[in-house]
Structures are given as structure tokens and as C-alpha cells.
GROMACS .gro file of C-alpha atoms in nm:
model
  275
    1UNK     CA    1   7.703   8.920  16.072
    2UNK     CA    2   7.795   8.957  15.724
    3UNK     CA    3   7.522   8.893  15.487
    4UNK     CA    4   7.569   8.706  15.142
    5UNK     CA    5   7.390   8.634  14.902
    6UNK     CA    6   7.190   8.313  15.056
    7UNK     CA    7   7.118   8.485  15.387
    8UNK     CA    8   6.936   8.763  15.181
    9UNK     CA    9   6.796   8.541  14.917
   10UNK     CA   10   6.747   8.231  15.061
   11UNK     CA   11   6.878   8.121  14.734
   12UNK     CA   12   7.249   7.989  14.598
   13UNK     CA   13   7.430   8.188  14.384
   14UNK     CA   14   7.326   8.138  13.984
   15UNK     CA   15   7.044   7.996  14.185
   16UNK     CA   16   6.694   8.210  14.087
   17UNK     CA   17   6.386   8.126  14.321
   18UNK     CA   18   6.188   8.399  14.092
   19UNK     CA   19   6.100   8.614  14.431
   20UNK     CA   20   6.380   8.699  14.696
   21UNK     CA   21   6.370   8.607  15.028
   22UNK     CA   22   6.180   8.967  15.106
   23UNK     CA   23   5.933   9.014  14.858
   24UNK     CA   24   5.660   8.895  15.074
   25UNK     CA   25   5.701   9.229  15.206
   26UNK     CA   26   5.652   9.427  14.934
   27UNK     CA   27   5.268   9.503  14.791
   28UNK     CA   28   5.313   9.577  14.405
   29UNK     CA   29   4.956   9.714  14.402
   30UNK     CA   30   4.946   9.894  14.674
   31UNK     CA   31   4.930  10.292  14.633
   32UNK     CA   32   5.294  10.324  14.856
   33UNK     CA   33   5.552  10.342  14.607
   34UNK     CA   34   5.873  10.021  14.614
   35UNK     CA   35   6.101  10.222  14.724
   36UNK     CA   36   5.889  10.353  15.016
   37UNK     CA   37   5.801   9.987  15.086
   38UNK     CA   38   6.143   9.844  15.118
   39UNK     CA   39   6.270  10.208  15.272
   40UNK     CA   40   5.956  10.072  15.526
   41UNK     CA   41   6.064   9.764  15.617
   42UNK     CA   42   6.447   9.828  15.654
   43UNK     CA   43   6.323  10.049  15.926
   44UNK     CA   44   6.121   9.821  16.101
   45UNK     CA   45   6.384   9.538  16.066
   46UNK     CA   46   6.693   9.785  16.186
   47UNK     CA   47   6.429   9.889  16.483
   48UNK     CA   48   6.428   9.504  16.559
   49UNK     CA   49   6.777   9.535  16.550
   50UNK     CA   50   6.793   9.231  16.286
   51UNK     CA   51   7.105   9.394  16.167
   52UNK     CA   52   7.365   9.320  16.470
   53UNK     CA   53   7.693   9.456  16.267
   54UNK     CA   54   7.656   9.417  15.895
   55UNK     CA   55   7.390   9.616  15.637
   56UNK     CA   56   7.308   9.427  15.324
   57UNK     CA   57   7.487   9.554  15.031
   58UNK     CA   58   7.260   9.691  14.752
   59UNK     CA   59   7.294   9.408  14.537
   60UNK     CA   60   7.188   9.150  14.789
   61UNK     CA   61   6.889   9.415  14.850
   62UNK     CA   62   6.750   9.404  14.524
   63UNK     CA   63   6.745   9.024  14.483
   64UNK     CA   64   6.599   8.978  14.824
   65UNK     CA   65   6.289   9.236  14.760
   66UNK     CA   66   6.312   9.148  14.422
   67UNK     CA   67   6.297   9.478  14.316
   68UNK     CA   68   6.495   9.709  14.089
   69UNK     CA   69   6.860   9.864  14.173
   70UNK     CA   70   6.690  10.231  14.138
   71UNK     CA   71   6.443  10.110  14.406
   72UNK     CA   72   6.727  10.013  14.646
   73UNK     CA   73   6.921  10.301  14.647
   74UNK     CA   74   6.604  10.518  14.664
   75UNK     CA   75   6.563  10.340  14.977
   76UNK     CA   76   6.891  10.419  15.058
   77UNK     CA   77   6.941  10.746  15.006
   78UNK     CA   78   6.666  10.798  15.237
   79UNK     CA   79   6.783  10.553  15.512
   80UNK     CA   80   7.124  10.788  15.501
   81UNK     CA   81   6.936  11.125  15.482
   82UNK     CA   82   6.810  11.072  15.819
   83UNK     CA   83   7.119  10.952  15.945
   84UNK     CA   84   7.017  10.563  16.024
   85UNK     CA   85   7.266  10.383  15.754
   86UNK     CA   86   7.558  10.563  15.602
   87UNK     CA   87   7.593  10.438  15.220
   88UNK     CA   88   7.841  10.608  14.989
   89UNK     CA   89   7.973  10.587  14.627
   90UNK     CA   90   8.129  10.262  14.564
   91UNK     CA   91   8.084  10.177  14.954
   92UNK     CA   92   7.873   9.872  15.112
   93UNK     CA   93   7.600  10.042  15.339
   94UNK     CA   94   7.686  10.051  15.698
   95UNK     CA   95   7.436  10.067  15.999
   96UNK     CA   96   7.555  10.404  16.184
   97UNK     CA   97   7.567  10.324  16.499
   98UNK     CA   98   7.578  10.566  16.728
   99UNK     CA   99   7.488  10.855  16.553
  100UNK     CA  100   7.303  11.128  16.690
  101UNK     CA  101   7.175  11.453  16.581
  102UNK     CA  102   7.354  11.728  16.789
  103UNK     CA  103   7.169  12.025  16.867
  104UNK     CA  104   7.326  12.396  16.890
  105UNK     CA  105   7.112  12.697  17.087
  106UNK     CA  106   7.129  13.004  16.868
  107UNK     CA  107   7.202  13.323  17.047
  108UNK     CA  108   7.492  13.188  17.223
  109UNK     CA  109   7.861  13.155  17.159
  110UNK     CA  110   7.885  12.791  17.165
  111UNK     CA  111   8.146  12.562  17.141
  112UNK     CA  112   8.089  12.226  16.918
  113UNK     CA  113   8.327  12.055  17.084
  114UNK     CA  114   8.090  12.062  17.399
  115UNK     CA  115   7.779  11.983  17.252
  116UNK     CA  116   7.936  11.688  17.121
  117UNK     CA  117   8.085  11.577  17.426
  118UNK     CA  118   7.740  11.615  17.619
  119UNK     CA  119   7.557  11.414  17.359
  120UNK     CA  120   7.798  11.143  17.504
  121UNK     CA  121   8.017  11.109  17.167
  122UNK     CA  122   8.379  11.134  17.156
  123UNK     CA  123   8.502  11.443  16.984
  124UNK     CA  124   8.804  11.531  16.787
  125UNK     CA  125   8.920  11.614  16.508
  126UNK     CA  126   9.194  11.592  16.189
  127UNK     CA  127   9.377  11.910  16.136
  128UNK     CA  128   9.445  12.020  15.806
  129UNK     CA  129   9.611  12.319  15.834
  130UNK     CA  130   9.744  12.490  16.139
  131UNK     CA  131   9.958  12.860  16.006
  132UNK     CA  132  10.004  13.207  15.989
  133UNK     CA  133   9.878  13.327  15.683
  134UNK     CA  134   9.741  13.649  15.535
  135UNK     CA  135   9.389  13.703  15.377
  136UNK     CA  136   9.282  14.065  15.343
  137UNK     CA  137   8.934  13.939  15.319
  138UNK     CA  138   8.934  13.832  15.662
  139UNK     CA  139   9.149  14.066  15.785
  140UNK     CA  140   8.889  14.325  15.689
  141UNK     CA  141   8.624  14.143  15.861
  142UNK     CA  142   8.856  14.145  16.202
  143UNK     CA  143   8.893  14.513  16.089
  144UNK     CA  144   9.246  14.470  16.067
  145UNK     CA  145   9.499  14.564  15.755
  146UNK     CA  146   9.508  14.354  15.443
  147UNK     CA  147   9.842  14.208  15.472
  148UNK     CA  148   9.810  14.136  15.865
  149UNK     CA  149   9.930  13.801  15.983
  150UNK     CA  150   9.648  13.584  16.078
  151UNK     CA  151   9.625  13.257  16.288
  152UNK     CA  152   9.434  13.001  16.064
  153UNK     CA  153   9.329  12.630  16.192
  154UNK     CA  154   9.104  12.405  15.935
  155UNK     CA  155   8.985  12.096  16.052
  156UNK     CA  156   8.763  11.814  15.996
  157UNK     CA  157   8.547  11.756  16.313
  158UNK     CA  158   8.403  11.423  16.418
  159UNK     CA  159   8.128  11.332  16.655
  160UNK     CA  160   8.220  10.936  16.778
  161UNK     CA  161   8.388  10.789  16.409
  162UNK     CA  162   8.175  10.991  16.170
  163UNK     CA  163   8.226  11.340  16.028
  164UNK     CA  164   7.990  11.642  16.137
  165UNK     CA  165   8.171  11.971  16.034
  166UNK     CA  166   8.431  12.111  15.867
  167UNK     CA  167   8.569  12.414  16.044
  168UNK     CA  168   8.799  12.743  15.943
  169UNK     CA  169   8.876  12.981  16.222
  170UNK     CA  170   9.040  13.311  16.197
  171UNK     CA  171   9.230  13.450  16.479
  172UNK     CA  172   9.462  13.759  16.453
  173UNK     CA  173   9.829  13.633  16.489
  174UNK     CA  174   9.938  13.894  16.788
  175UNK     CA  175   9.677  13.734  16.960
  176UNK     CA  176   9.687  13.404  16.881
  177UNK     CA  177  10.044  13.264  16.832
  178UNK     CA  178  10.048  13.088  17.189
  179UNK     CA  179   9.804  12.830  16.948
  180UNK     CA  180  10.042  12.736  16.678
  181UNK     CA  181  10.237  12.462  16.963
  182UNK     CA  182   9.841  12.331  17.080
  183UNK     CA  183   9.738  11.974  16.899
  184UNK     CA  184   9.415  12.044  16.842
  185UNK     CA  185   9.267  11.671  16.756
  186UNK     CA  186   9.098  11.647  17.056
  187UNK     CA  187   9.064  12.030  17.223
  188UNK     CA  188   8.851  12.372  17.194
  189UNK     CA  189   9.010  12.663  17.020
  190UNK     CA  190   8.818  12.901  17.310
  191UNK     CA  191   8.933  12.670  17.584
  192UNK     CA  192   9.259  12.708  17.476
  193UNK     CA  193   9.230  13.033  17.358
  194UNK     CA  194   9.113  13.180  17.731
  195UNK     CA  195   9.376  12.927  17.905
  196UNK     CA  196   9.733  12.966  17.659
  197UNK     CA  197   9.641  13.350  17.517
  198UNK     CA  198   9.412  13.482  17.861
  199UNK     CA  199   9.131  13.544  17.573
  200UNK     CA  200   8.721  13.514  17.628
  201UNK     CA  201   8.551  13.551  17.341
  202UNK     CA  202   8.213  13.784  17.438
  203UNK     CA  203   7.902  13.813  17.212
  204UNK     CA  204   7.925  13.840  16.788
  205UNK     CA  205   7.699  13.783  16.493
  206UNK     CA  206   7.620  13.414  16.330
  207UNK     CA  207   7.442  13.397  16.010
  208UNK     CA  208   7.310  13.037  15.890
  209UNK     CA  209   7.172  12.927  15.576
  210UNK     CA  210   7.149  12.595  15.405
  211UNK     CA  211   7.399  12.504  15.092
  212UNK     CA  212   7.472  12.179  14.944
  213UNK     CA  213   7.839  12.092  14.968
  214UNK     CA  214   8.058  12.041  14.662
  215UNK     CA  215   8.200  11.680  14.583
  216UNK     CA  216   8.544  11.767  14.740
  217UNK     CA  217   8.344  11.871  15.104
  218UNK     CA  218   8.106  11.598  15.084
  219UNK     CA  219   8.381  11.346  15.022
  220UNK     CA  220   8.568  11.513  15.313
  221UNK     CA  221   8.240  11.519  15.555
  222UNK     CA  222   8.095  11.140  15.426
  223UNK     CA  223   7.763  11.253  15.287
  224UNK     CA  224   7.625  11.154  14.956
  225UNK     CA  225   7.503  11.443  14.697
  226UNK     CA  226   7.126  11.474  14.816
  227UNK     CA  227   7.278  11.586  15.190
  228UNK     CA  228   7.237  11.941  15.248
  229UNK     CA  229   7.465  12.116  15.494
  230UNK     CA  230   7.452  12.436  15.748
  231UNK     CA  231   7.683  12.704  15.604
  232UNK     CA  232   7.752  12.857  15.956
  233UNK     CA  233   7.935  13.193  15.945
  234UNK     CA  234   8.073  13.364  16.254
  235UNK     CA  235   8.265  13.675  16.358
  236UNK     CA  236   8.328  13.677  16.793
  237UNK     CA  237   8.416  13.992  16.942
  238UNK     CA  238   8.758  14.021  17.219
  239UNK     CA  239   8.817  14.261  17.479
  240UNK     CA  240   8.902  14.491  17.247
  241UNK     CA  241   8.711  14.433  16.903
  242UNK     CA  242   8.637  14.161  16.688
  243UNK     CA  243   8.900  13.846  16.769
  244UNK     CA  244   8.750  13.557  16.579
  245UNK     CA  245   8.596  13.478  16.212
  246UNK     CA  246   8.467  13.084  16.164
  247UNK     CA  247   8.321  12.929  15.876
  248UNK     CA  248   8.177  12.613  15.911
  249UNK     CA  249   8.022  12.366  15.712
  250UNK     CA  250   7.824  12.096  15.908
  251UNK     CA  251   7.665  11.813  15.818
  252UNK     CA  252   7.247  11.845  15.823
  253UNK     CA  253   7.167  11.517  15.864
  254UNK     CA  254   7.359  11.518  16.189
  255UNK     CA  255   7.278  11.868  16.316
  256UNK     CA  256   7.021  12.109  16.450
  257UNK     CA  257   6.956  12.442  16.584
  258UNK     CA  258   6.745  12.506  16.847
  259UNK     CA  259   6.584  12.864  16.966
  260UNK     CA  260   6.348  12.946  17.279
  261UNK     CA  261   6.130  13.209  17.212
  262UNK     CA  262   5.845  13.395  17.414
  263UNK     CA  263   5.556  13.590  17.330
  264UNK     CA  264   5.709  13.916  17.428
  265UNK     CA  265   6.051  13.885  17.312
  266UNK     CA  266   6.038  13.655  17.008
  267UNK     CA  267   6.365  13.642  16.814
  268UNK     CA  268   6.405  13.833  16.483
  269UNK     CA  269   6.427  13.598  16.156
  270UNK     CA  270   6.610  13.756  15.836
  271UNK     CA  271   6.417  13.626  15.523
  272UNK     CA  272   6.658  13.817  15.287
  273UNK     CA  273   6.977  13.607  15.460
  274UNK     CA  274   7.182  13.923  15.514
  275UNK     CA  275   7.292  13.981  15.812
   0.00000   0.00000   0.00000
């Protein structure tokens, strides 16, 4: 259903009724604030699934609550922070169906591709880069020499037709070259690491913090600027030393982390962020 200006409104256009087709819904002195109100009752009307295909665009919003623009895209922005409508820049807002938030244990080497799969989306992925490159900064962190040649894949991953992450890995080259032939739009870099290079990746260290991507990642992950992100950074030990450094950025409207925890164990938290 696409939704113009009378099917908001209930008006024609250069047509003004003096209240849109919505306003009813809104209390103007009432202690909630407008933008909670209409945020409110897009909820309840996307719950009643009044919205089969189309979202209103913000325009059509504002005449039919007969409220301001700022109100709307107040609204909005928190409609897309929890991941119900995905509204961008110059874009119409879009019901996002079929998003869900995918949840990652900590304390385990996990792949995403997986937990994507077992939430029941499709995963995969567009490569960006696929090389051998040098980088004595991760080289040192593989404790390997500055100028040795290192396997590097960046991609952007998706979880059904939306973004979630955008991933680096490391790999040293002697290791890794059986790689550079794999397409890896729709495969795991440690299933095909164990079945092309006879490599499983054992236990590591993961730090995670919160950061809130620049303009070129959040026009490369979909997210508007309010849209924090999990800064995810990762170094996997091999049979013989450290084989693996990741950095991804993932989307945290879209993402979790999940720990179990017991009164005799626990699990440590770092409140200074250093590993």
C-alpha cells in the first residue's frame, strides 16, 4: 500500500481540513510529550499491522497528526533506534520487516555467520577487499614481522536485506593463501579456514566497547547518526600462536551480547576498557 497524501490526511492536496486525519490521537495537554504521542501510536498501529508494505513518508506524517516536522522525525528516530522502521537521510521510511536483534554469547569464539543463520535470516555478505597486504600494526599483534604478508578480507555483512556489521579479518598469508580463490558472499572465514587451510581457531581475547560510527560507516551499515555501534576487537589463537585479528563494527540496534554467569564463577568486567 503506498500512502499519499489523502490516505494520511483524509484531505486533497492544497486541500487544509485544519486537523489531519490523526490528530484525534494526539492529547496537546497531556504531560507525554508529541513526539512520544505519535512515536505511541505508530507502534500500536504497526503492531496492528495497519502498515502491510508501505510507511508514511514524514511529510504525510506531519499533516496527518498535525504536528510539526521536528515532532515526526523525533518519532522517527526512535521508531529506527529500536530497529522497527528504517528511515534515512533523504529516504522515505520503510517498515523493517524481518529484522531481528541477533544475540552473540561472550566467552566463545563465535562465528556471525551462524548466529545469523539460526535466527532464521539469510546471511551474506559484499566483499570489499579480498588481498595480501602488509600492516606492521597487525603484524605485531599476530607477533609476526612488520613487513610480513598478511591475508586481509573486509566485508559488509547482512542479516536477511539489511546491514549488521562491517568486518576486517587478519590472517597471516603462509597460512591463509588457500582463501584468496574462496567467494566469500555467502561463507565463514573459520569454516573455510579449517576445511581449505586444515586451521581451527582455539580460544583468544575479545574486547567490546560502544563507539558511534563515522558518516562513511554509517552510510555503509544503514544507520542514521543517533545509532551507536559495538566496536568488537578480536585476536584468535592457531595451533601454533596467534592466527587471526578481526575488527568489527556492528550495528547496536540489531545486536546483543549475552553472558551466563553463576554465583561462584561470575565473569570479570573491565571498567577501564583495556584489555
Amino acid at each position: 500500500m503506498n500512502f499519499t497524501h489523502e490516505q494520511v490526511t483524509g484531505t486533497s492536496p492544497g486541500t487544509s481540513s485544519g486537523h489531519g486525519a490523526w490528530a484525534g490521537c494526539i492529547d496537546r495537554s497531556g504531560p507525554l510529550p508529541l513526539w512520544a504521542q505519535v512515536h505511541a501510536d505508530l507502534r500500536r498501529r504497526l503492531n496492528e499491522e495497519q502498515f502491510t508494505s508501505d510507511f508514511p513518508g514524514e511529510l504525510a506524517l506531519v499533516e496527518a497528526y498535525d504536528v510539526s516536522r521536528h515532532t515526526v522525525r523525533e518519532a522517527l528516530r526512535r521508531l529506527r533506534d529500536e530497529g522497527v522502521v528504517i528511515a534515512g537521510r533523504g529516504r522515505r521510511p520503510r517498515i523493517a520487516t524481518g529484522t531481528r536483534r541477533i544475540t552473540q554469547p561472550l566467552g566463545a569464539l563465535y562465528s556471525l555467520f551462524a548466529s545469523v543463520e539460526a535466527e532464521g535470516l539469510e546471511q551474506r555478505s559484499i566483499v570489499r577487499a579480498l588481498e595480501l597486504r602488509t600492516d606492521p600494526e597487525v603484524a605485531a599483534r599476530l607477533s609476526l614481522g612488520a613487513g610480513s604478508e598478511l591475508f586481509y578480507l573486509e566485508r559488509i555483512r547482512l542479516a536477511g536485506d539489511e546491514p549488521l556489521a562491517l568486518d576486517r579479518v587478519w590472517l597471516p598469508a603462509e597460512l591463509a593463501k588457500p582463501l584468496m580463490d574462496v567467494d566469500f558472499s555467502h561463507t565463514a572465514v573459520y569454516r573455510e579456514l579449517e576445511r581449505r587451510c586444515g586451521v581451527r581457531l582455539g580460544g583468544g581475547e575479545e574486547t567490546i566497547h560502544a563507539v558511534l560510527p563515522s558518516a562513511a560507516e554509517r552510510e555503509l551499515l544503514g544507520t542514521g547518526a543517533s545509532v551507536p555501534a559495538f566496536a568488537i576487537e578480536r585476536r584468535a589463537q592457531g595451533p601454533n600462536g596467534p592466527a587471526e585479528y578481526r575488527r568489527t563494527l556492528v550495528r547496536g540496534d540489531r545486536f546483543a551480547v549475552a553472558v551466563q554467569f553463576s554465583t561462584g564463577g561470575g565473569y570479570r568486567l573491565n571498567l577501564t576498557g583495556t584489555a
